[in-house]
Amino acid sequence: MFRISRVISTVAIILLILLDLLYFLHIWPNSKKIICDEIYFNDTLASILKPRWSGSRGHAEVANFLFEQLNSLGFLAIREELFDQRKYTNILGILNVDATRFLMLTCHYDSKFLPTAPHYVGATDGAVSCAILLNIAKTLNAYLREEFSNRDDIGLVLVFFDGHESTLAVEEDYNSLIGSRRFAQVETIPLLNIEVLITLNLIGAPNHIFLSHFMNTYGLHERLVDIETKLGKSGQLTKCHTLFHKIKDHESDIEDDHYPFLSNGVPSMHIVPHAYPEYWHTQMDNVTNLYWPAIRNMNLILAHFVYEYLQNHEELSSLVHKYSFVLPNGGP
């Protein structure tokens, strides 16, 4: 009798393992081994981590660096210059320019000018997000240049917005969003052609988790959770707390460069932590205080997500739903 019970228990365990395997095969079709280039990421971040408020020498250097990197990675690199009391420059890169729809990944590259902290580099506030976007392009470069190239159903756009930070009253913490407002206003990419927009910000502090902010892209947020779980089970992630959670925080959000697009009905995801980093808008927001396990895992999770979205476009685009969106408190 004991032997029979043991056999039944063994069979049950095997069945659970098989069911688990089938589940992940279902949520991860056409999976591939993706390895992030950590040396490239570190070098990229080092090139961005400098004071770079709009109009500064560091700002021009970072803009040139972003443009050159997009060129070298095979993107059509564009400088979108605009004037609003001073010159601002959005930097964007496009793959498959003739596609009918686009996945658009965005962040801001300018840093805030702080009179009390002239060497403020905004590590979590822009710099890490910029490096992540370029690292996704570098990690997936062979796929993007070969298999993905010349598709007409989906293209990829990376946008590094300028004018995110307020400049007229530098002591204030509100965002001006000059670059993203102008981009949406003139439709640098036609808004109807942006299938989903993903904005990254404030990434790299310890103990932060990432929740869903919008119901119409909750299915994609669930996919991020599933990808993190899969990578964790396969031993590919660095030891760290869980980043993405299937929690709907749809009543709150942090103002960011996705707002001008949201107000025009573009489905959006905001990859931003549940709270501001401890050293936000202080000189302590530097490389010393970054939490590297979370950054490494975020790099890998997002690279897998972008690959999966592009590779299985028809399936994943069906998870995105359109509806008119009202910004919290009426929006900016």
C-alpha positions as CSV (number, residue, x, y, z in Angstrom):
1,M,0.0,0.0,0.0
2,F,2.8,2.4,0.9
3,R,4.5,1.5,-2.5
4,I,1.3,2.3,-4.4
5,S,1.0,5.7,-2.6
6,R,4.5,6.6,-3.4
7,V,4.0,5.7,-7.1
8,I,0.9,7.9,-7.2
9,S,2.7,10.8,-5.6
10,T,5.6,10.5,-8.1
11,V,3.2,10.4,-11.0
12,A,1.4,13.5,-9.6
13,I,4.6,15.4,-9.3
14,I,5.6,14.4,-12.9
15,L,2.2,15.6,-14.2
16,L,2.6,18.9,-12.4
17,I,6.0,19.4,-14.0
18,L,4.6,18.6,-17.4
19,L,1.7,21.0,-16.9
20,D,4.0,23.7,-15.8
21,L,6.2,23.1,-18.9
22,L,3.2,23.1,-21.2
23,Y,2.0,26.4,-19.7
24,F,5.3,28.2,-20.4
25,L,5.4,26.7,-23.9
26,H,2.0,28.2,-24.4
27,I,2.9,31.7,-23.1
28,W,6.3,31.7,-24.8
29,P,6.0,30.5,-28.4
30,N,9.1,30.7,-30.6
31,S,11.3,31.3,-27.6
32,K,15.0,31.9,-28.1
33,K,18.0,32.3,-25.9
34,I,18.7,36.0,-25.4
35,I,21.9,37.2,-23.7
36,C,22.3,40.9,-22.8
37,D,25.6,42.5,-23.5
38,E,26.4,43.9,-20.0
39,I,29.7,45.5,-21.2
40,Y,27.7,47.5,-23.8
41,F,25.1,48.5,-21.3
42,N,27.7,49.7,-18.8
43,D,29.6,51.6,-21.4
44,T,26.4,53.2,-22.7
45,L,25.3,54.2,-19.2
46,A,28.7,55.7,-18.5
47,S,28.3,57.9,-21.7
48,I,24.9,59.2,-20.5
49,L,25.7,59.7,-16.8
50,K,26.6,63.4,-16.9
51,P,24.7,66.7,-16.2
52,R,22.6,67.1,-19.4
53,W,20.0,69.8,-18.9
54,S,18.7,71.2,-22.1
55,G,21.2,73.7,-23.5
56,S,24.2,72.3,-21.6
57,R,27.4,70.9,-23.2
58,G,26.6,67.5,-21.6
59,H,23.1,67.6,-23.2
60,A,24.6,68.1,-26.7
61,E,27.1,65.3,-26.1
62,V,24.4,62.8,-25.0
63,A,22.2,63.8,-27.9
64,N,25.1,63.1,-30.3
65,F,25.9,59.8,-28.6
66,L,22.3,58.6,-28.8
67,F,22.1,59.5,-32.5
68,E,25.4,57.8,-33.3
69,Q,24.4,54.6,-31.5
70,L,21.0,54.4,-33.3
71,N,22.9,54.8,-36.6
72,S,25.4,52.1,-35.7
73,L,22.6,49.7,-34.7
74,G,20.9,50.0,-38.1
75,F,18.1,52.4,-37.3
76,L,17.1,55.3,-39.4
77,A,18.3,58.0,-36.9
78,I,16.5,61.3,-36.8
79,R,17.0,64.6,-34.9
80,E,13.7,66.3,-34.4
81,E,14.5,69.9,-33.5
82,L,11.9,72.2,-32.0
83,F,11.9,75.7,-30.4
84,D,10.0,76.7,-27.2
85,Q,12.0,79.6,-25.8
86,R,15.1,77.5,-26.4
87,K,16.0,74.7,-28.8
88,Y,15.1,71.2,-27.9
89,T,16.0,68.0,-29.8
90,N,14.2,64.7,-29.7
91,I,16.3,61.8,-30.9
92,L,14.6,58.9,-32.6
93,G,15.4,55.7,-34.5
94,I,13.1,53.8,-36.8
95,L,13.2,50.3,-38.2
96,N,10.8,49.3,-41.0
97,V,9.8,52.8,-41.9
98,D,7.1,51.7,-44.3
99,A,5.3,49.5,-41.7
100,T,1.6,50.2,-41.1
101,R,2.0,49.9,-37.3
102,F,4.7,50.6,-34.8
103,L,5.8,49.5,-31.3
104,M,7.3,52.6,-29.8
105,L,9.6,52.6,-26.8
106,T,10.4,55.9,-25.2
107,C,12.2,57.7,-22.3
108,H,13.7,61.1,-21.7
109,Y,17.4,61.9,-21.9
110,D,17.5,65.4,-20.4
111,S,18.4,65.9,-16.8
112,K,17.0,68.5,-14.4
113,F,19.1,71.5,-13.6
114,L,19.4,71.7,-9.8
115,P,21.1,74.9,-8.6
116,T,22.0,73.1,-5.3
117,A,23.4,70.1,-7.1
118,P,25.3,71.2,-10.3
119,H,26.7,67.7,-10.8
120,Y,23.3,66.0,-10.8
121,V,23.3,63.1,-13.4
122,G,19.8,61.7,-12.9
123,A,20.9,58.0,-12.9
124,T,17.4,56.6,-12.3
125,D,15.7,59.7,-13.7
126,G,16.4,59.1,-17.4
127,A,19.9,57.7,-17.7
128,V,19.2,54.0,-16.9
129,S,16.1,54.0,-19.1
130,C,18.1,55.4,-22.1
131,A,20.7,52.8,-21.7
132,I,18.1,50.0,-21.5
133,L,16.5,51.1,-24.8
134,L,19.8,51.1,-26.5
135,N,20.7,47.8,-24.9
136,I,17.5,46.2,-26.2
137,A,18.5,47.3,-29.7
138,K,22.0,45.9,-29.2
139,T,20.8,42.6,-27.7
140,L,18.3,41.9,-30.5
141,N,20.5,43.4,-33.2
142,A,21.0,40.3,-35.3
143,Y,17.3,39.5,-35.2
144,L,16.3,43.1,-36.0
145,R,18.7,43.4,-38.9
146,E,17.8,40.1,-40.5
147,E,14.6,38.3,-39.7
148,F,12.7,41.4,-38.6
149,S,13.9,43.8,-41.3
150,N,11.5,44.9,-44.1
151,R,8.4,43.7,-42.5
152,D,5.4,45.8,-43.4
153,D,3.1,44.8,-40.5
154,I,5.1,46.1,-37.6
155,G,8.0,48.5,-37.2
156,L,10.1,49.5,-34.1
157,V,10.6,53.1,-32.9
158,L,12.9,54.2,-30.1
159,V,12.4,57.8,-29.0
160,F,14.6,59.8,-26.5
161,F,12.6,62.9,-25.6
162,D,14.1,66.2,-24.7
163,G,12.4,68.9,-22.6
164,H,11.0,66.5,-20.1
165,E,12.1,68.5,-17.1
166,S,10.8,71.9,-16.2
167,T,13.2,74.7,-16.9
168,L,11.4,78.0,-16.4
169,A,11.3,77.6,-12.6
170,V,14.1,75.1,-11.9
171,E,13.1,74.7,-8.3
172,E,9.8,73.2,-9.2
173,D,9.4,69.5,-9.8
174,Y,6.6,69.4,-12.4
175,N,7.5,68.0,-15.8
176,S,7.2,70.3,-18.9
177,L,7.1,67.4,-21.4
178,I,8.0,69.8,-24.2
179,G,9.5,67.2,-26.5
180,S,6.8,64.6,-26.2
181,R,4.0,67.2,-26.5
182,R,5.5,68.5,-29.8
183,F,6.0,64.9,-31.1
184,A,2.4,64.1,-30.5
185,Q,1.1,67.4,-31.8
186,V,2.9,67.3,-35.1
187,E,2.5,63.5,-35.3
188,T,6.2,62.8,-36.1
189,I,4.9,59.2,-36.2
190,P,1.2,59.3,-37.1
191,L,-0.6,58.5,-33.8
192,L,-3.0,56.1,-35.4
193,N,0.0,54.0,-36.5
194,I,1.4,53.7,-33.0
195,E,0.0,50.3,-31.9
196,V,1.3,50.6,-28.4
197,L,3.7,53.1,-26.7
198,I,5.9,52.0,-23.8
199,T,7.5,54.7,-21.6
200,L,10.3,53.9,-19.2
201,N,11.4,56.0,-16.2
202,L,12.8,56.1,-12.7
203,I,14.4,52.6,-13.0
204,G,17.4,51.4,-11.0
205,A,16.6,52.0,-7.3
206,P,16.3,49.1,-4.8
207,N,13.1,47.5,-3.6
208,H,10.9,48.9,-6.4
209,I,8.1,46.9,-8.0
210,F,6.2,47.6,-11.2
211,L,2.4,47.4,-11.6
212,S,-0.1,47.9,-14.4
213,H,-1.4,51.4,-14.8
214,F,-3.8,51.0,-17.7
215,M,-6.5,48.4,-18.3
216,N,-6.3,48.4,-22.1
217,T,-2.6,47.2,-21.9
218,Y,-3.0,44.9,-18.9
219,G,-2.7,41.9,-21.1
220,L,0.8,43.0,-22.1
221,H,1.7,43.7,-18.4
222,E,0.7,40.2,-17.6
223,R,3.1,39.0,-20.3
224,L,5.9,40.9,-18.6
225,V,5.1,39.0,-15.4
226,D,5.0,35.7,-17.2
227,I,8.4,36.4,-18.9
228,E,10.0,37.3,-15.5
229,T,8.6,34.0,-14.0
230,K,9.9,32.0,-16.9
231,L,13.3,33.5,-16.8
232,G,13.5,33.0,-13.1
233,K,12.5,29.4,-13.3
234,S,15.1,28.7,-16.0
235,G,17.8,30.3,-13.8
236,Q,18.6,33.2,-16.2
237,L,17.8,36.1,-13.8
238,T,20.1,37.6,-11.2
239,K,19.0,37.0,-7.6
240,C,16.6,39.8,-6.9
241,H,13.1,40.6,-5.7
242,T,10.2,40.1,-8.2
243,L,9.9,43.2,-10.3
244,F,6.6,42.8,-12.2
245,H,3.3,42.0,-10.5
246,K,-0.2,41.3,-11.8
247,I,-1.6,44.1,-9.8
248,K,-4.0,46.7,-11.3
249,D,-3.0,50.1,-10.1
250,H,-5.3,51.8,-12.7
251,E,-6.3,54.7,-10.6
252,S,-2.9,56.3,-10.2
253,D,0.1,57.1,-12.4
254,I,3.1,59.4,-12.5
255,E,3.1,62.2,-15.1
256,D,5.5,61.3,-17.9
257,D,6.1,61.5,-21.6
258,H,3.3,59.1,-22.4
259,Y,0.6,61.7,-21.3
260,P,0.4,63.6,-24.6
261,F,-0.2,60.3,-26.4
262,L,-2.6,58.9,-23.8
263,S,-4.8,62.0,-24.2
264,N,-4.9,61.3,-27.9
265,G,-6.0,57.7,-27.5
266,V,-2.7,55.9,-28.0
267,P,-2.6,52.6,-26.0
268,S,0.3,53.0,-23.5
269,M,2.3,51.2,-20.9
270,H,4.2,53.0,-18.2
271,I,7.1,51.0,-16.8
272,V,7.7,53.1,-13.7
273,P,8.1,52.0,-10.1
274,H,5.3,52.2,-7.6
275,A,7.1,55.0,-5.7
276,Y,9.7,57.6,-6.5
277,P,13.3,56.6,-5.9
278,E,14.7,57.7,-2.5
279,Y,17.3,60.0,-4.2
280,W,15.0,61.4,-6.9
281,H,16.1,64.9,-7.9
282,T,19.1,64.9,-5.5
283,Q,22.8,64.6,-6.3
284,M,22.7,61.1,-4.7
285,D,20.9,59.8,-7.8
286,N,24.1,58.6,-9.3
287,V,25.8,55.3,-10.3
288,T,26.9,54.5,-6.7
289,N,23.3,54.2,-5.6
290,L,22.0,52.1,-8.4
291,Y,20.7,48.6,-7.6
292,W,22.3,46.4,-10.3
293,P,20.3,43.1,-9.8
294,A,17.1,44.9,-10.7
295,I,18.7,46.6,-13.7
296,R,20.2,43.4,-15.0
297,N,16.8,41.6,-14.8
298,M,14.9,44.5,-16.3
299,N,17.3,44.5,-19.3
300,L,16.7,40.8,-19.9
301,I,12.9,40.9,-19.3
302,L,12.3,43.8,-21.6
303,A,14.6,42.4,-24.3
304,H,12.5,39.2,-24.2
305,F,9.3,41.1,-24.2
306,V,10.2,43.2,-27.3
307,Y,11.4,40.1,-29.1
308,E,8.2,38.3,-28.3
309,Y,6.0,41.2,-29.3
310,L,7.7,41.6,-32.7
311,Q,8.0,37.9,-33.4
312,N,4.4,37.1,-32.4
313,H,2.9,40.4,-33.4
314,E,-0.5,39.2,-34.4
315,E,-1.0,37.4,-31.1
316,L,0.3,40.1,-28.8
317,S,-1.3,43.0,-30.6
318,S,-4.6,41.3,-29.9
319,L,-4.0,41.9,-26.2
320,V,-4.1,45.7,-26.7
321,H,-7.5,47.4,-26.6
322,K,-8.4,51.0,-27.5
323,Y,-10.5,53.3,-25.5
324,S,-10.7,57.0,-24.8
325,F,-8.5,57.8,-21.8
326,V,-9.0,60.6,-19.3
327,L,-5.8,61.7,-17.6
328,P,-5.8,61.7,-13.7
329,N,-7.1,65.0,-12.4
330,G,-7.7,66.2,-15.9
331,G,-4.1,65.9,-17.0
332,P,-1.5,68.6,-17.6
